[in-house]
Amino acid sequence: MPLNILIIGDIIGKAGRRALRAGLPELIDRHMVDFVVANGENLAAGFGLTGKCANEIFNLGVDVLTNGNHCWDQKEFLKLIDQDARFVRPANFTSFAPGRGWTVRETAAGHRIAVINLIGQTFMGGWACPFLTADAVLAQIPDDVDVILVDIHAEASSEKMGLAWYLDGRVSCVYGTHTHVPTCDEAILPKGTARQSDVGMTGSYQSVIGMKVDIALKRMVQKLPQRFEPVERGGEIRATLLRVDAATGKAVAIERLMMSAEELEGRR
Ligand SMILES: [Fe+2]
Ligand SMILES: [Fe+2]
């Protein structure tokens, strides 16, 4: 029996949290999900995460929250990250960053899942090389780990695809987050690593990557300062279901999932 792993990308504010509250328990049930990983960098009104928001998501069945460029937007997270091993932040942040770049958690059946978080370099700032950082992290991961997941939080599809090829056969899945738009390039590479360049956001798609349209357009057209605000209603779930052979750590299937706003509205 393969392990069923649900991958959720960036969860955007209230709309994303409400969508998960309405739909995640059913998705876990329907697909007999053993493990859930999600990206938490936009949980708190689009910017960073607080203990309160993170607990809400953990209580719905998410096992690990990864992060990205919005990691430190809420100051309390600088302290919080060291208090809970379910939080990871990009491993290629500087050595001054608190927290950890990878974690190992156990499923109810006792399978050990490693989650590694990396941030891209292209259009993302001057981070250390995610490729070489992945090599260094993999050298530290214990041998008894059954599955290795990699969240590459990056802007460029090319960089994310490149990383998947670089790690093919060494990890179970390389998936992207950050753009908030899902890609339909999911595939299993020749040596058994599943790949999807971006899982997309869980939040409102009646938006500009989760943010209110009028504000986003003012910024784009007038080029004047304007604070982004997330759309709070109409959240949708976009996620990816990964099946991994626990004996080999290789992916056997990868499939995109979706729960529309209409579908979720009926469950609220
Ligand atoms: Fe994001
Ligand atoms: Fe991001």
PDB file of C-alpha atoms and ligand atoms in Angstrom:
ATOM      1  CA  MET A   1       0.000   0.000   0.000  1.00  0.00           C
ATOM      2  CA  PRO A   2       1.540   3.316  -1.024  1.00  0.00           C
ATOM      3  CA  LEU A   3       1.572   6.243   1.374  1.00  0.00           C
ATOM      4  CA  ASN A   4      -0.875   8.995   0.474  1.00  0.00           C
ATOM      5  CA  ILE A   5       0.525  12.466   0.967  1.00  0.00           C
ATOM      6  CA  LEU A   6      -1.478  15.645   0.502  1.00  0.00           C
ATOM      7  CA  ILE A   7       0.504  18.713  -0.545  1.00  0.00           C
ATOM      8  CA  ILE A   8      -1.078  22.133  -0.073  1.00  0.00           C
ATOM      9  CA  GLY A   9       0.643  25.268  -1.389  1.00  0.00           C
ATOM     10  CA  ASP A  10       0.446  28.805   0.019  1.00  0.00           C
ATOM     11  CA  ILE A  11      -2.646  29.231   2.232  1.00  0.00           C
ATOM     12  CA  ILE A  12      -3.844  32.829   1.833  1.00  0.00           C
ATOM     13  CA  GLY A  13      -5.364  34.477   4.918  1.00  0.00           C
ATOM     14  CA  LYS A  14      -8.939  33.991   6.029  1.00  0.00           C
ATOM     15  CA  ALA A  15     -10.218  32.714   2.655  1.00  0.00           C
ATOM     16  CA  GLY A  16      -7.596  29.966   2.626  1.00  0.00           C
ATOM     17  CA  ARG A  17      -8.141  29.011   6.262  1.00  0.00           C
ATOM     18  CA  ARG A  18     -11.939  28.903   5.822  1.00  0.00           C
ATOM     19  CA  ALA A  19     -11.607  26.752   2.692  1.00  0.00           C
ATOM     20  CA  LEU A  20      -9.433  24.250   4.549  1.00  0.00           C
ATOM     21  CA  ARG A  21     -11.807  24.207   7.508  1.00  0.00           C
ATOM     22  CA  ALA A  22     -14.650  23.337   5.126  1.00  0.00           C
ATOM     23  CA  GLY A  23     -12.832  20.849   2.903  1.00  0.00           C
ATOM     24  CA  LEU A  24      -9.640  19.417   4.364  1.00  0.00           C
ATOM     25  CA  PRO A  25     -11.163  16.806   6.724  1.00  0.00           C
ATOM     26  CA  GLU A  26     -13.142  15.383   3.802  1.00  0.00           C
ATOM     27  CA  LEU A  27     -10.104  15.318   1.483  1.00  0.00           C
ATOM     28  CA  ILE A  28      -8.095  13.470   4.131  1.00  0.00           C
ATOM     29  CA  ASP A  29     -10.904  10.957   4.531  1.00  0.00           C
ATOM     30  CA  ARG A  30     -11.676  10.494   0.828  1.00  0.00           C
ATOM     31  CA  HIS A  31      -8.066   9.887  -0.192  1.00  0.00           C
ATOM     32  CA  MET A  32      -6.991   8.029   2.972  1.00  0.00           C
ATOM     33  CA  VAL A  33      -4.278  10.629   3.489  1.00  0.00           C
ATOM     34  CA  ASP A  34      -1.396   9.606   5.772  1.00  0.00           C
ATOM     35  CA  PHE A  35       0.427  12.945   5.864  1.00  0.00           C
ATOM     36  CA  VAL A  36      -0.334  16.580   5.010  1.00  0.00           C
ATOM     37  CA  VAL A  37       2.176  19.332   4.301  1.00  0.00           C
ATOM     38  CA  ALA A  38       1.224  22.964   3.566  1.00  0.00           C
ATOM     39  CA  ASN A  39       2.988  26.292   3.050  1.00  0.00           C
ATOM     40  CA  GLY A  40       2.166  28.765   5.833  1.00  0.00           C
ATOM     41  CA  GLU A  41       3.891  31.979   4.702  1.00  0.00           C
ATOM     42  CA  ASN A  42       0.601  33.797   3.916  1.00  0.00           C
ATOM     43  CA  LEU A  43      -1.604  32.429   6.728  1.00  0.00           C
ATOM     44  CA  ALA A  44      -1.993  35.655   8.728  1.00  0.00           C
ATOM     45  CA  ALA A  45      -3.946  38.053   6.454  1.00  0.00           C
ATOM     46  CA  GLY A  46      -1.543  37.216   3.624  1.00  0.00           C
ATOM     47  CA  PHE A  47       1.647  38.085   5.482  1.00  0.00           C
ATOM     48  CA  GLY A  48       3.523  35.613   7.650  1.00  0.00           C
ATOM     49  CA  LEU A  49       2.039  33.390  10.311  1.00  0.00           C
ATOM     50  CA  THR A  50       1.027  33.651  13.938  1.00  0.00           C
ATOM     51  CA  GLY A  51       0.708  30.898  16.539  1.00  0.00           C
ATOM     52  CA  LYS A  52      -3.071  31.236  16.443  1.00  0.00           C
ATOM     53  CA  CYS A  53      -3.349  30.772  12.657  1.00  0.00           C
ATOM     54  CA  ALA A  54      -0.804  27.938  12.630  1.00  0.00           C
ATOM     55  CA  ASN A  55      -2.630  26.045  15.402  1.00  0.00           C
ATOM     56  CA  GLU A  56      -5.885  26.346  13.505  1.00  0.00           C
ATOM     57  CA  ILE A  57      -4.218  24.663  10.511  1.00  0.00           C
ATOM     58  CA  PHE A  58      -2.436  21.986  12.579  1.00  0.00           C
ATOM     59  CA  ASN A  59      -5.780  21.146  14.242  1.00  0.00           C
ATOM     60  CA  LEU A  60      -7.324  20.485  10.814  1.00  0.00           C
ATOM     61  CA  GLY A  61      -4.766  17.733  10.176  1.00  0.00           C
ATOM     62  CA  VAL A  62      -1.764  19.492   8.621  1.00  0.00           C
ATOM     63  CA  ASP A  63       1.445  17.830   9.868  1.00  0.00           C
ATOM     64  CA  VAL A  64       4.119  20.309   8.738  1.00  0.00           C
ATOM     65  CA  LEU A  65       4.055  23.998   7.719  1.00  0.00           C
ATOM     66  CA  THR A  66       6.782  25.155   5.348  1.00  0.00           C
ATOM     67  CA  ASN A  67       7.640  28.768   4.657  1.00  0.00           C
ATOM     68  CA  GLY A  68       9.043  31.314   2.226  1.00  0.00           C
ATOM     69  CA  ASN A  69       9.925  34.965   1.700  1.00  0.00           C
ATOM     70  CA  HIS A  70       7.096  36.093   4.044  1.00  0.00           C
ATOM     71  CA  CYS A  71       8.440  33.927   6.891  1.00  0.00           C
ATOM     72  CA  TRP A  72       9.248  36.785   9.265  1.00  0.00           C
ATOM     73  CA  ASP A  73       6.381  39.191   8.414  1.00  0.00           C
ATOM     74  CA  GLN A  74       4.855  38.496  11.866  1.00  0.00           C
ATOM     75  CA  LYS A  75       7.543  39.185  14.456  1.00  0.00           C
ATOM     76  CA  GLU A  76       6.216  36.578  16.928  1.00  0.00           C
ATOM     77  CA  PHE A  77       7.211  33.848  14.476  1.00  0.00           C
ATOM     78  CA  LEU A  78      10.920  34.597  15.052  1.00  0.00           C
ATOM     79  CA  LYS A  79      10.441  33.079  18.532  1.00  0.00           C
ATOM     80  CA  LEU A  80       7.666  30.623  17.752  1.00  0.00           C
ATOM     81  CA  ILE A  81       9.594  28.725  15.078  1.00  0.00           C
ATOM     82  CA  ASP A  82      12.055  27.356  17.643  1.00  0.00           C
ATOM     83  CA  GLN A  83       9.267  26.016  19.849  1.00  0.00           C
ATOM     84  CA  ASP A  84       7.652  23.555  17.419  1.00  0.00           C
ATOM     85  CA  ALA A  85       9.391  21.065  15.087  1.00  0.00           C
ATOM     86  CA  ARG A  86       6.361  21.133  12.744  1.00  0.00           C
ATOM     87  CA  PHE A  87       7.597  24.496  11.420  1.00  0.00           C
ATOM     88  CA  VAL A  88      10.299  24.654   8.772  1.00  0.00           C
ATOM     89  CA  ARG A  89      11.751  27.643   6.915  1.00  0.00           C
ATOM     90  CA  PRO A  90      14.016  27.642   3.871  1.00  0.00           C
ATOM     91  CA  ALA A  91      17.263  25.792   4.638  1.00  0.00           C
ATOM     92  CA  ASN A  92      19.201  28.285   2.505  1.00  0.00           C
ATOM     93  CA  PHE A  93      18.290  31.316   4.651  1.00  0.00           C
ATOM     94  CA  THR A  94      21.405  32.787   6.308  1.00  0.00           C
ATOM     95  CA  SER A  95      22.980  31.143   9.357  1.00  0.00           C
ATOM     96  CA  PHE A  96      21.411  33.916  11.483  1.00  0.00           C
ATOM     97  CA  ALA A  97      17.869  32.628  10.882  1.00  0.00           C
ATOM     98  CA  PRO A  98      16.156  30.875  13.788  1.00  0.00           C
ATOM     99  CA  GLY A  99      14.336  27.586  13.240  1.00  0.00           C
ATOM    100  CA  ARG A 100      15.195  24.637  11.015  1.00  0.00           C
ATOM    101  CA  GLY A 101      15.385  24.055   7.262  1.00  0.00           C
ATOM    102  CA  TRP A 102      14.145  20.480   7.441  1.00  0.00           C
ATOM    103  CA  THR A 103      12.214  18.254   9.810  1.00  0.00           C
ATOM    104  CA  VAL A 104      11.290  14.580  10.198  1.00  0.00           C
ATOM    105  CA  ARG A 105       7.785  13.627  11.378  1.00  0.00           C
ATOM    106  CA  GLU A 106       6.080  10.276  11.834  1.00  0.00           C
ATOM    107  CA  THR A 107       2.720   9.187  10.423  1.00  0.00           C
ATOM    108  CA  ALA A 108       0.154   7.381  12.598  1.00  0.00           C
ATOM    109  CA  ALA A 109       1.374   4.080  11.082  1.00  0.00           C
ATOM    110  CA  GLY A 110       4.983   4.906  11.975  1.00  0.00           C
ATOM    111  CA  HIS A 111       6.361   5.940   8.579  1.00  0.00           C
ATOM    112  CA  ARG A 112       8.999   8.641   8.790  1.00  0.00           C
ATOM    113  CA  ILE A 113       8.605  11.630   6.471  1.00  0.00           C
ATOM    114  CA  ALA A 114      11.290  14.283   5.968  1.00  0.00           C
ATOM    115  CA  VAL A 115      10.249  17.723   4.738  1.00  0.00           C
ATOM    116  CA  ILE A 116      12.929  20.035   3.337  1.00  0.00           C
ATOM    117  CA  ASN A 117      12.177  23.698   2.560  1.00  0.00           C
ATOM    118  CA  LEU A 118      14.280  25.750   0.124  1.00  0.00           C
ATOM    119  CA  ILE A 119      13.956  29.227  -1.415  1.00  0.00           C
ATOM    120  CA  GLY A 120      14.889  30.056  -5.010  1.00  0.00           C
ATOM    121  CA  GLN A 121      17.462  32.573  -6.229  1.00  0.00           C
ATOM    122  CA  THR A 122      15.943  33.761  -9.525  1.00  0.00           C
ATOM    123  CA  PHE A 123      13.942  37.005  -8.875  1.00  0.00           C
ATOM    124  CA  MET A 124      13.973  36.106  -5.144  1.00  0.00           C
ATOM    125  CA  GLY A 125      17.043  37.794  -3.645  1.00  0.00           C
ATOM    126  CA  GLY A 126      20.516  36.703  -2.720  1.00  0.00           C
ATOM    127  CA  TRP A 127      19.978  33.415  -0.961  1.00  0.00           C
ATOM    128  CA  ALA A 128      22.544  30.626  -0.828  1.00  0.00           C
ATOM    129  CA  CYS A 129      22.352  28.103  -3.661  1.00  0.00           C
ATOM    130  CA  PRO A 130      19.279  25.860  -3.191  1.00  0.00           C
ATOM    131  CA  PHE A 131      20.911  23.043  -5.211  1.00  0.00           C
ATOM    132  CA  LEU A 132      24.047  22.837  -3.036  1.00  0.00           C
ATOM    133  CA  THR A 133      21.992  23.395   0.117  1.00  0.00           C
ATOM    134  CA  ALA A 134      19.826  20.406  -0.875  1.00  0.00           C
ATOM    135  CA  ASP A 135      22.979  18.282  -1.176  1.00  0.00           C
ATOM    136  CA  ALA A 136      24.108  19.365   2.295  1.00  0.00           C
ATOM    137  CA  VAL A 137      20.697  18.698   3.871  1.00  0.00           C
ATOM    138  CA  LEU A 138      20.352  15.275   2.217  1.00  0.00           C
ATOM    139  CA  ALA A 139      23.708  14.284   3.711  1.00  0.00           C
ATOM    140  CA  GLN A 140      22.218  14.922   7.184  1.00  0.00           C
ATOM    141  CA  ILE A 141      18.852  13.164   6.738  1.00  0.00           C
ATOM    142  CA  PRO A 142      18.759   9.895   8.719  1.00  0.00           C
ATOM    143  CA  ASP A 143      18.749   6.633   6.731  1.00  0.00           C
ATOM    144  CA  ASP A 144      15.530   5.378   8.354  1.00  0.00           C
ATOM    145  CA  VAL A 145      13.436   8.072   6.661  1.00  0.00           C
ATOM    146  CA  ASP A 146      10.855   6.562   4.268  1.00  0.00           C
ATOM    147  CA  VAL A 147       9.817   9.618   2.248  1.00  0.00           C
ATOM    148  CA  ILE A 148      11.559  12.920   1.452  1.00  0.00           C
ATOM    149  CA  LEU A 149       9.510  15.934   0.308  1.00  0.00           C
ATOM    150  CA  VAL A 150      11.059  19.178  -0.962  1.00  0.00           C
ATOM    151  CA  ASP A 151       9.152  22.495  -1.028  1.00  0.00           C
ATOM    152  CA  ILE A 152      11.079  24.849  -3.332  1.00  0.00           C
ATOM    153  CA  HIS A 153       9.613  28.298  -2.744  1.00  0.00           C
ATOM    154  CA  ALA A 154      10.524  30.149  -5.917  1.00  0.00           C
ATOM    155  CA  GLU A 155       9.364  32.464  -8.691  1.00  0.00           C
ATOM    156  CA  ALA A 156      10.860  30.786 -11.754  1.00  0.00           C
ATOM    157  CA  SER A 157       9.390  27.520 -13.054  1.00  0.00           C
ATOM    158  CA  SER A 158      12.740  26.807 -14.702  1.00  0.00           C
ATOM    159  CA  GLU A 159      14.602  26.875 -11.393  1.00  0.00           C
ATOM    160  CA  LYS A 160      11.998  24.603  -9.778  1.00  0.00           C
ATOM    161  CA  MET A 161      12.089  22.151 -12.693  1.00  0.00           C
ATOM    162  CA  GLY A 162      15.879  22.210 -12.613  1.00  0.00           C
ATOM    163  CA  LEU A 163      15.930  21.338  -8.913  1.00  0.00           C
ATOM    164  CA  ALA A 164      13.570  18.394  -9.487  1.00  0.00           C
ATOM    165  CA  TRP A 165      15.938  16.996 -12.139  1.00  0.00           C
ATOM    166  CA  TYR A 166      18.931  17.628  -9.866  1.00  0.00           C
ATOM    167  CA  LEU A 167      17.268  15.623  -7.060  1.00  0.00           C
ATOM    168  CA  ASP A 168      15.672  12.908  -9.251  1.00  0.00           C
ATOM    169  CA  GLY A 169      16.084   9.543  -7.529  1.00  0.00           C
ATOM    170  CA  ARG A 170      17.266  11.140  -4.273  1.00  0.00           C
ATOM    171  CA  VAL A 171      13.912  12.431  -2.936  1.00  0.00           C
ATOM    172  CA  SER A 172      10.248  11.396  -3.312  1.00  0.00           C
ATOM    173  CA  CYS A 173       8.897  14.730  -4.560  1.00  0.00           C
ATOM    174  CA  VAL A 174      10.033  18.230  -5.477  1.00  0.00           C
ATOM    175  CA  TYR A 175       7.122  20.672  -5.592  1.00  0.00           C
ATOM    176  CA  GLY A 176       6.994  24.423  -5.952  1.00  0.00           C
ATOM    177  CA  THR A 177       5.216  27.127  -3.959  1.00  0.00           C
ATOM    178  CA  HIS A 178       5.217  30.979  -3.989  1.00  0.00           C
ATOM    179  CA  THR A 179       3.618  31.949  -7.329  1.00  0.00           C
ATOM    180  CA  HIS A 180       0.101  31.151  -5.994  1.00  0.00           C
ATOM    181  CA  VAL A 181      -0.801  29.746  -9.429  1.00  0.00           C
ATOM    182  CA  PRO A 182      -0.904  25.968  -9.983  1.00  0.00           C
ATOM    183  CA  THR A 183       1.002  24.484 -12.888  1.00  0.00           C
ATOM    184  CA  CYS A 184      -0.148  21.355 -14.733  1.00  0.00           C
ATOM    185  CA  ASP A 185       3.334  19.910 -15.294  1.00  0.00           C
ATOM    186  CA  GLU A 186       3.035  17.197 -12.656  1.00  0.00           C
ATOM    187  CA  ALA A 187       5.106  14.165 -13.638  1.00  0.00           C
ATOM    188  CA  ILE A 188       7.226  11.384 -12.270  1.00  0.00           C
ATOM    189  CA  LEU A 189      10.827  11.729 -13.453  1.00  0.00           C
ATOM    190  CA  PRO A 190      12.804   8.662 -14.663  1.00  0.00           C
ATOM    191  CA  LYS A 191      14.468   7.864 -11.326  1.00  0.00           C
ATOM    192  CA  GLY A 192      11.228   8.090  -9.311  1.00  0.00           C
ATOM    193  CA  THR A 193      10.955  11.690  -8.091  1.00  0.00           C
ATOM    194  CA  ALA A 194       7.557  13.345  -8.569  1.00  0.00           C
ATOM    195  CA  ARG A 195       7.593  16.967  -9.703  1.00  0.00           C
ATOM    196  CA  GLN A 196       5.139  19.864  -9.964  1.00  0.00           C
ATOM    197  CA  SER A 197       6.465  23.374 -10.508  1.00  0.00           C
ATOM    198  CA  ASP A 198       3.775  25.022  -8.378  1.00  0.00           C
ATOM    199  CA  VAL A 199       0.940  23.569  -6.333  1.00  0.00           C
ATOM    200  CA  GLY A 200      -0.961  26.889  -6.428  1.00  0.00           C
ATOM    201  CA  MET A 201      -2.654  28.683  -3.576  1.00  0.00           C
ATOM    202  CA  THR A 202      -5.531  27.746  -1.316  1.00  0.00           C
ATOM    203  CA  GLY A 203      -7.421  31.023  -1.190  1.00  0.00           C
ATOM    204  CA  SER A 204      -9.664  33.125  -3.412  1.00  0.00           C
ATOM    205  CA  TYR A 205      -9.037  32.910  -7.157  1.00  0.00           C
ATOM    206  CA  GLN A 206     -11.329  35.957  -7.639  1.00  0.00           C
ATOM    207  CA  SER A 207      -8.228  38.006  -6.864  1.00  0.00           C
ATOM    208  CA  VAL A 208      -4.705  38.832  -8.014  1.00  0.00           C
ATOM    209  CA  ILE A 209      -2.731  35.965  -6.449  1.00  0.00           C
ATOM    210  CA  GLY A 210      -5.023  36.129  -3.396  1.00  0.00           C
ATOM    211  CA  MET A 211      -5.084  39.930  -3.016  1.00  0.00           C
ATOM    212  CA  LYS A 212      -7.951  42.371  -3.675  1.00  0.00           C
ATOM    213  CA  VAL A 213      -8.144  43.262  -7.356  1.00  0.00           C
ATOM    214  CA  ASP A 214      -8.764  47.033  -6.986  1.00  0.00           C
ATOM    215  CA  ILE A 215      -5.716  47.466  -4.747  1.00  0.00           C
ATOM    216  CA  ALA A 216      -3.496  45.325  -6.969  1.00  0.00           C
ATOM    217  CA  LEU A 217      -4.612  47.286 -10.044  1.00  0.00           C
ATOM    218  CA  LYS A 218      -3.972  50.656  -8.349  1.00  0.00           C
ATOM    219  CA  ARG A 219      -0.420  49.543  -7.629  1.00  0.00           C
ATOM    220  CA  MET A 220       0.056  48.287 -11.172  1.00  0.00           C
ATOM    221  CA  VAL A 221      -1.582  51.197 -13.019  1.00  0.00           C
ATOM    222  CA  GLN A 222      -0.922  54.243 -10.780  1.00  0.00           C
ATOM    223  CA  LYS A 223       2.366  52.932  -9.385  1.00  0.00           C
ATOM    224  CA  LEU A 224       1.577  54.569  -6.021  1.00  0.00           C
ATOM    225  CA  PRO A 225       1.976  52.893  -2.617  1.00  0.00           C
ATOM    226  CA  GLN A 226      -1.044  50.913  -1.542  1.00  0.00           C
ATOM    227  CA  ARG A 227      -1.204  48.181   1.102  1.00  0.00           C
ATOM    228  CA  PHE A 228      -2.190  44.759  -0.202  1.00  0.00           C
ATOM    229  CA  GLU A 229      -5.260  43.182   1.382  1.00  0.00           C
ATOM    230  CA  PRO A 230      -6.262  39.552   0.874  1.00  0.00           C
ATOM    231  CA  VAL A 231      -9.701  38.646  -0.486  1.00  0.00           C
ATOM    232  CA  GLU A 232     -11.539  37.133   2.467  1.00  0.00           C
ATOM    233  CA  ARG A 233     -14.423  35.281   0.797  1.00  0.00           C
ATOM    234  CA  GLY A 234     -14.713  32.536  -1.787  1.00  0.00           C
ATOM    235  CA  GLY A 235     -11.668  30.464  -0.965  1.00  0.00           C
ATOM    236  CA  GLU A 236     -10.829  27.368  -3.018  1.00  0.00           C
ATOM    237  CA  ILE A 237      -8.564  24.451  -2.292  1.00  0.00           C
ATOM    238  CA  ARG A 238      -5.938  23.534  -4.883  1.00  0.00           C
ATOM    239  CA  ALA A 239      -3.714  20.733  -3.718  1.00  0.00           C
ATOM    240  CA  THR A 240      -1.708  17.779  -4.971  1.00  0.00           C
ATOM    241  CA  LEU A 241      -2.038  14.146  -3.982  1.00  0.00           C
ATOM    242  CA  LEU A 242       1.192  12.207  -4.017  1.00  0.00           C
ATOM    243  CA  ARG A 243       1.486   8.445  -3.649  1.00  0.00           C
ATOM    244  CA  VAL A 244       4.834   7.066  -2.539  1.00  0.00           C
ATOM    245  CA  ASP A 245       6.028   3.461  -2.215  1.00  0.00           C
ATOM    246  CA  ALA A 246       7.268   3.471   1.381  1.00  0.00           C
ATOM    247  CA  ALA A 247       9.651   0.569   0.689  1.00  0.00           C
ATOM    248  CA  THR A 248      11.612   2.483  -1.969  1.00  0.00           C
ATOM    249  CA  GLY A 249      10.738   6.137  -1.268  1.00  0.00           C
ATOM    250  CA  LYS A 250       9.860   6.516  -4.947  1.00  0.00           C
ATOM    251  CA  ALA A 251       6.711   8.246  -6.187  1.00  0.00           C
ATOM    252  CA  VAL A 252       4.112   6.047  -7.878  1.00  0.00           C
ATOM    253  CA  ALA A 253       1.494   8.710  -8.689  1.00  0.00           C
ATOM    254  CA  ILE A 254       0.932  12.465  -8.587  1.00  0.00           C
ATOM    255  CA  GLU A 255      -2.437  14.079  -9.180  1.00  0.00           C
ATOM    256  CA  ARG A 256      -3.843  17.611  -8.849  1.00  0.00           C
ATOM    257  CA  LEU A 257      -6.942  18.052  -6.669  1.00  0.00           C
ATOM    258  CA  MET A 258      -9.375  20.927  -6.431  1.00  0.00           C
ATOM    259  CA  MET A 259     -12.383  21.920  -4.334  1.00  0.00           C
ATOM    260  CA  SER A 260     -14.178  24.934  -5.802  1.00  0.00           C
ATOM    261  CA  ALA A 261     -15.654  27.823  -3.822  1.00  0.00           C
ATOM    262  CA  GLU A 262     -19.169  26.597  -4.711  1.00  0.00           C
ATOM    263  CA  GLU A 263     -18.407  23.074  -3.519  1.00  0.00           C
ATOM    264  CA  LEU A 264     -16.938  24.374  -0.264  1.00  0.00           C
ATOM    265  CA  GLU A 265     -19.737  26.900   0.309  1.00  0.00           C
ATOM    266  CA  GLY A 266     -22.178  24.007   0.702  1.00  0.00           C
ATOM    267  CA  ARG A 267     -20.073  22.588   3.518  1.00  0.00           C
ATOM    268  CA  ARG A 268     -19.683  25.761   5.587  1.00  0.00           C
TER     269      ARG A 268
HETATM  270 FE    FE B   1       3.006  33.009  -0.964  1.00  0.00          FE
HETATM  271 FE    FE B   2       6.367  33.575  -1.305  1.00  0.00          FE
END
